[in-house]
Amino acid sequence: MPIFPLTQTELWILRALFVIPILIGIGSRALAGGTILEVVIGGGVIGGLSFIPLAFLYFIYLFGKRRPAHHA
């Protein structure tokens, strides 16, 4: 039994919170110029680091939600 089961909707939101900042980071680095490697690595790092506070806030929200108790 999972410690913190997530619904499909919650998983998709978590995936979007991870992917969208990375794509925005890559896009912003591409607009700033540079080599493809700099764009992908730098944008991915910037986007990945921006995911951390977003995920933290989302998990605070999820832990605060009332969930139905599942009894065996």
Tab-separated table of N, CA, C and O in Angstrom:
chain	number	residue	atom	x	y	z
A	1	MET	N	0.850	-1.177	0.000
A	1	MET	CA	0.000	0.000	0.000
A	1	MET	C	0.899	1.245	0.000
A	1	MET	O	1.804	1.375	0.813
A	2	PRO	N	0.651	2.174	-0.922
A	2	PRO	CA	1.468	3.380	-0.976
A	2	PRO	C	1.282	4.252	0.265
A	2	PRO	O	0.200	4.290	0.847
A	3	ILE	N	2.341	4.920	0.648
A	3	ILE	CA	2.272	5.807	1.809
A	3	ILE	C	1.372	7.002	1.508
A	3	ILE	O	0.561	7.401	2.326
A	4	PHE	N	1.515	7.565	0.316
A	4	PHE	CA	0.716	8.738	-0.060
A	4	PHE	C	0.183	8.522	-1.468
A	4	PHE	O	0.786	8.955	-2.447
A	5	PRO	N	-0.939	7.822	-1.613
A	5	PRO	CA	-1.458	7.548	-2.958
A	5	PRO	C	-1.976	8.815	-3.625
A	5	PRO	O	-2.644	9.637	-3.003
A	6	LEU	N	-1.638	8.962	-4.892
A	6	LEU	CA	-2.082	10.116	-5.671
A	6	LEU	C	-3.055	9.652	-6.742
A	6	LEU	O	-2.897	8.579	-7.315
A	7	THR	N	-4.048	10.477	-7.015
A	7	THR	CA	-4.965	10.179	-8.105
A	7	THR	C	-4.286	10.519	-9.424
A	7	THR	O	-3.239	11.180	-9.451
A	8	GLN	N	-4.894	10.092	-10.522
A	8	GLN	CA	-4.323	10.392	-11.838
A	8	GLN	C	-4.261	11.896	-12.083
A	8	GLN	O	-3.283	12.399	-12.637
A	9	THR	N	-5.276	12.624	-11.653
A	9	THR	CA	-5.276	14.079	-11.836
A	9	THR	C	-4.121	14.718	-11.072
A	9	THR	O	-3.436	15.606	-11.598
A	10	GLU	N	-3.893	14.280	-9.843
A	10	GLU	CA	-2.797	14.837	-9.044
A	10	GLU	C	-1.445	14.509	-9.662
A	10	GLU	O	-0.529	15.340	-9.655
A	11	LEU	N	-1.310	13.325	-10.235
A	11	LEU	CA	-0.058	12.968	-10.910
A	11	LEU	C	0.171	13.834	-12.143
A	11	LEU	O	1.294	14.274	-12.399
A	12	TRP	N	-0.882	14.097	-12.908
A	12	TRP	CA	-0.732	14.938	-14.096
A	12	TRP	C	-0.374	16.368	-13.724
A	12	TRP	O	0.417	17.021	-14.410
A	13	ILE	N	-0.952	16.869	-12.642
A	13	ILE	CA	-0.603	18.220	-12.176
A	13	ILE	C	0.865	18.259	-11.772
A	13	ILE	O	1.595	19.196	-12.105
A	14	LEU	N	1.324	17.227	-11.066
A	14	LEU	CA	2.727	17.170	-10.650
A	14	LEU	C	3.654	17.096	-11.859
A	14	LEU	O	4.695	17.760	-11.896
A	15	ARG	N	3.279	16.329	-12.864
A	15	ARG	CA	4.082	16.252	-14.090
A	15	ARG	C	4.134	17.607	-14.791
A	15	ARG	O	5.192	18.028	-15.272
A	16	ALA	N	2.990	18.285	-14.859
A	16	ALA	CA	2.951	19.603	-15.503
A	16	ALA	C	3.806	20.604	-14.739
A	16	ALA	O	4.505	21.419	-15.345
A	17	LEU	N	3.758	20.527	-13.397
A	17	LEU	CA	4.581	21.434	-12.589
A	17	LEU	C	6.073	21.170	-12.801
A	17	LEU	O	6.897	22.045	-12.568
A	18	PHE	N	6.424	19.977	-13.247
A	18	PHE	CA	7.823	19.656	-13.492
A	18	PHE	C	8.233	20.030	-14.912
A	18	PHE	O	9.294	20.613	-15.123
A	19	VAL	N	7.397	19.718	-15.895
A	19	VAL	CA	7.779	19.885	-17.299
A	19	VAL	C	7.678	21.339	-17.756
A	19	VAL	O	8.569	21.831	-18.453
A	20	ILE	N	6.618	22.036	-17.392
A	20	ILE	CA	6.397	23.391	-17.897
A	20	ILE	C	7.539	24.347	-17.515
A	20	ILE	O	8.044	25.069	-18.382
A	21	PRO	N	7.999	24.381	-16.241
A	21	PRO	CA	9.133	25.283	-15.947
A	21	PRO	C	10.402	24.930	-16.710
A	21	PRO	O	11.161	25.819	-17.096
A	22	ILE	N	10.623	23.647	-16.968
A	22	ILE	CA	11.814	23.257	-17.733
A	22	ILE	C	11.701	23.758	-19.166
A	22	ILE	O	12.663	24.302	-19.727
A	23	LEU	N	10.528	23.602	-19.766
A	23	LEU	CA	10.350	24.106	-21.132
A	23	LEU	C	10.467	25.621	-21.190
A	23	LEU	O	11.053	26.174	-22.136
A	24	ILE	N	9.941	26.306	-20.195
A	24	ILE	CA	10.066	27.771	-20.152
A	24	ILE	C	11.531	28.164	-19.970
A	24	ILE	O	12.017	29.108	-20.602
A	25	GLY	N	12.250	27.429	-19.114
A	25	GLY	CA	13.679	27.712	-18.918
A	25	GLY	C	14.479	27.507	-20.193
A	25	GLY	O	15.340	28.320	-20.546
A	26	ILE	N	14.189	26.418	-20.908
A	26	ILE	CA	14.887	26.157	-22.177
A	26	ILE	C	14.543	27.235	-23.190
A	26	ILE	O	15.424	27.744	-23.902
A	27	GLY	N	13.267	27.619	-23.255
A	27	GLY	CA	12.865	28.663	-24.192
A	27	GLY	C	13.511	30.000	-23.890
A	27	GLY	O	13.940	30.718	-24.801
A	28	SER	N	13.603	30.334	-22.614
A	28	SER	CA	14.223	31.616	-22.259
A	28	SER	C	15.711	31.614	-22.575
A	28	SER	O	16.255	32.634	-23.026
A	29	ARG	N	16.366	30.469	-22.353
A	29	ARG	CA	17.796	30.402	-22.705
A	29	ARG	C	17.995	30.434	-24.211
A	29	ARG	O	18.981	30.972	-24.705
A	30	ALA	N	17.047	29.845	-24.951
A	30	ALA	CA	17.156	29.869	-26.418
A	30	ALA	C	17.010	31.292	-26.942
A	30	ALA	O	17.702	31.694	-27.884
A	31	LEU	N	16.102	32.063	-26.340
A	31	LEU	CA	15.935	33.450	-26.767
A	31	LEU	C	17.152	34.304	-26.393
A	31	LEU	O	17.445	35.292	-27.075
A	32	ALA	N	17.842	33.925	-25.319
A	32	ALA	CA	19.026	34.670	-24.902
A	32	ALA	C	20.229	34.361	-25.784
A	32	ALA	O	21.190	35.118	-25.816
A	33	GLY	N	20.170	33.255	-26.498
A	33	GLY	CA	21.265	32.882	-27.391
A	33	GLY	C	22.226	31.921	-26.718
A	33	GLY	O	22.171	31.684	-25.516
A	34	GLY	N	23.070	31.352	-27.489
A	34	GLY	CA	24.054	30.396	-26.989
A	34	GLY	C	23.998	29.109	-27.792
A	34	GLY	O	23.185	28.950	-28.701
A	35	THR	N	24.869	28.193	-27.438
A	35	THR	CA	24.889	26.915	-28.134
A	35	THR	C	23.707	26.060	-27.677
A	35	THR	O	23.086	26.332	-26.649
A	36	ILE	N	23.438	25.028	-28.450
A	36	ILE	CA	22.317	24.143	-28.104
A	36	ILE	C	22.561	23.487	-26.758
A	36	ILE	O	21.631	23.351	-25.948
A	37	LEU	N	23.783	23.099	-26.481
A	37	LEU	CA	24.099	22.470	-25.198
A	37	LEU	C	23.860	23.440	-24.041
A	37	LEU	O	23.269	23.072	-23.022
A	38	GLU	N	24.296	24.673	-24.187
A	38	GLU	CA	24.055	25.682	-23.140
A	38	GLU	C	22.566	25.912	-22.928
A	38	GLU	O	22.109	26.050	-21.804
A	39	VAL	N	21.819	25.947	-24.022
A	39	VAL	CA	20.377	26.195	-23.943
A	39	VAL	C	19.684	25.067	-23.203
A	39	VAL	O	18.901	25.290	-22.275
A	40	VAL	N	19.966	23.825	-23.590
A	40	VAL	CA	19.273	22.674	-23.000
A	40	VAL	C	19.691	22.459	-21.549
A	40	VAL	O	18.839	22.308	-20.668
A	41	ILE	N	21.000	22.473	-21.290
A	41	ILE	CA	21.467	22.227	-19.925
A	41	ILE	C	21.105	23.391	-19.006
A	41	ILE	O	20.538	23.196	-17.928
A	42	GLY	N	21.400	24.603	-19.431
A	42	GLY	CA	21.107	25.770	-18.596
A	42	GLY	C	19.621	25.955	-18.365
A	42	GLY	O	19.177	26.209	-17.247
A	43	GLY	N	18.829	25.821	-19.413
A	43	GLY	CA	17.387	25.949	-19.263
A	43	GLY	C	16.794	24.848	-18.420
A	43	GLY	O	15.879	25.075	-17.618
A	44	GLY	N	17.316	23.634	-18.574
A	44	GLY	CA	16.841	22.517	-17.755
A	44	GLY	C	17.158	22.702	-16.287
A	44	GLY	O	16.341	22.402	-15.417
A	45	VAL	N	18.339	23.219	-15.996
A	45	VAL	CA	18.723	23.458	-14.605
A	45	VAL	C	17.861	24.560	-13.994
A	45	VAL	O	17.337	24.408	-12.880
A	46	ILE	N	17.687	25.636	-14.718
A	46	ILE	CA	16.853	26.741	-14.213
A	46	ILE	C	15.420	26.261	-13.996
A	46	ILE	O	14.808	26.513	-12.958
A	47	GLY	N	14.871	25.545	-14.979
A	47	GLY	CA	13.517	25.032	-14.849
A	47	GLY	C	13.391	23.997	-13.738
A	47	GLY	O	12.411	23.985	-12.993
A	48	GLY	N	14.390	23.131	-13.623
A	48	GLY	CA	14.368	22.114	-12.576
A	48	GLY	C	14.437	22.718	-11.186
A	48	GLY	O	13.772	22.257	-10.256
A	49	LEU	N	15.239	23.770	-11.037
A	49	LEU	CA	15.327	24.423	-9.733
A	49	LEU	C	14.047	25.174	-9.393
A	49	LEU	O	13.680	25.272	-8.220
A	50	SER	N	13.363	25.688	-10.395
A	50	SER	CA	12.099	26.367	-10.114
A	50	SER	C	10.994	25.374	-9.777
A	50	SER	O	9.978	25.737	-9.195
A	51	PHE	N	11.198	24.085	-10.113
A	51	PHE	CA	10.218	23.059	-9.771
A	51	PHE	C	10.178	22.796	-8.268
A	51	PHE	O	9.121	22.485	-7.717
A	52	ILE	N	11.296	22.948	-7.591
A	52	ILE	CA	11.382	22.596	-6.164
A	52	ILE	C	10.382	23.380	-5.318
A	52	ILE	O	9.598	22.771	-4.584
A	53	PRO	N	10.331	24.711	-5.384
A	53	PRO	CA	9.326	25.406	-4.568
A	53	PRO	C	7.896	25.128	-5.020
A	53	PRO	O	6.982	25.062	-4.195
A	54	LEU	N	7.694	24.944	-6.329
A	54	LEU	CA	6.350	24.625	-6.809
A	54	LEU	C	5.877	23.280	-6.263
A	54	LEU	O	4.740	23.146	-5.809
A	55	ALA	N	6.749	22.290	-6.298
A	55	ALA	CA	6.392	20.971	-5.772
A	55	ALA	C	6.159	21.027	-4.270
A	55	ALA	O	5.239	20.394	-3.747
A	56	PHE	N	6.957	21.796	-3.564
A	56	PHE	CA	6.793	21.940	-2.118
A	56	PHE	C	5.411	22.517	-1.798
A	56	PHE	O	4.691	21.987	-0.940
A	57	LEU	N	5.033	23.576	-2.501
A	57	LEU	CA	3.718	24.180	-2.281
A	57	LEU	C	2.595	23.218	-2.661
A	57	LEU	O	1.573	23.144	-1.979
A	58	TYR	N	2.778	22.461	-3.737
A	58	TYR	CA	1.746	21.519	-4.158
A	58	TYR	C	1.584	20.393	-3.134
A	58	TYR	O	0.465	19.980	-2.838
A	59	PHE	N	2.683	19.899	-2.583
A	59	PHE	CA	2.575	18.844	-1.572
A	59	PHE	C	1.966	19.374	-0.277
A	59	PHE	O	1.240	18.650	0.397
A	60	ILE	N	2.231	20.619	0.068
A	60	ILE	CA	1.554	21.208	1.233
A	60	ILE	C	0.053	21.232	0.973
A	60	ILE	O	-0.747	20.885	1.840
A	61	TYR	N	-0.336	21.613	-0.240
A	61	TYR	CA	-1.745	21.606	-0.604
A	61	TYR	C	-2.332	20.191	-0.523
A	61	TYR	O	-3.419	19.980	0.014
A	62	LEU	N	-1.602	19.197	-1.052
A	62	LEU	CA	-2.114	17.827	-1.042
A	62	LEU	C	-2.234	17.276	0.370
A	62	LEU	O	-3.204	16.579	0.691
A	63	PHE	N	-1.266	17.554	1.218
A	63	PHE	CA	-1.341	17.060	2.595
A	63	PHE	C	-2.453	17.756	3.371
A	63	PHE	O	-2.980	17.191	4.326
A	64	GLY	N	-2.834	18.962	2.968
A	64	GLY	CA	-3.903	19.675	3.643
A	64	GLY	C	-5.290	19.247	3.201
A	64	GLY	O	-6.278	19.531	3.874
A	65	LYS	N	-5.380	18.560	2.049
A	65	LYS	CA	-6.677	18.115	1.554
A	65	LYS	C	-7.207	16.988	2.430
A	65	LYS	O	-6.465	16.138	2.906
A	66	ARG	N	-8.497	16.992	2.626
A	66	ARG	CA	-9.117	15.882	3.343
A	66	ARG	C	-9.296	14.725	2.387
A	66	ARG	O	-9.831	14.885	1.289
A	67	ARG	N	-8.850	13.564	2.799
A	67	ARG	CA	-8.974	12.367	1.982
A	67	ARG	C	-9.873	11.370	2.691
A	67	ARG	O	-9.824	11.257	3.920
A	68	PRO	N	-10.659	10.647	1.927
A	68	PRO	CA	-11.489	9.623	2.566
A	68	PRO	C	-10.615	8.525	3.145
A	68	PRO	O	-9.597	8.147	2.564
A	69	ALA	N	-10.991	8.036	4.299
A	69	ALA	CA	-10.220	6.979	4.955
A	69	ALA	C	-10.530	5.644	4.269
A	69	ALA	O	-11.675	5.303	4.028
A	70	HIS	N	-9.470	4.917	3.929
A	70	HIS	CA	-9.627	3.594	3.335
A	70	HIS	C	-9.370	2.557	4.422
A	70	HIS	O	-8.275	2.477	4.965
A	71	HIS	N	-10.384	1.804	4.722
A	71	HIS	CA	-10.247	0.772	5.742
A	71	HIS	C	-10.179	-0.582	5.085
A	71	HIS	O	-10.872	-0.855	4.115
A	72	ALA	N	-9.330	-1.435	5.628
A	72	ALA	CA	-9.159	-2.771	5.072
A	72	ALA	C	-10.280	-3.701	5.475
A	72	ALA	O	-10.956	-3.567	6.396
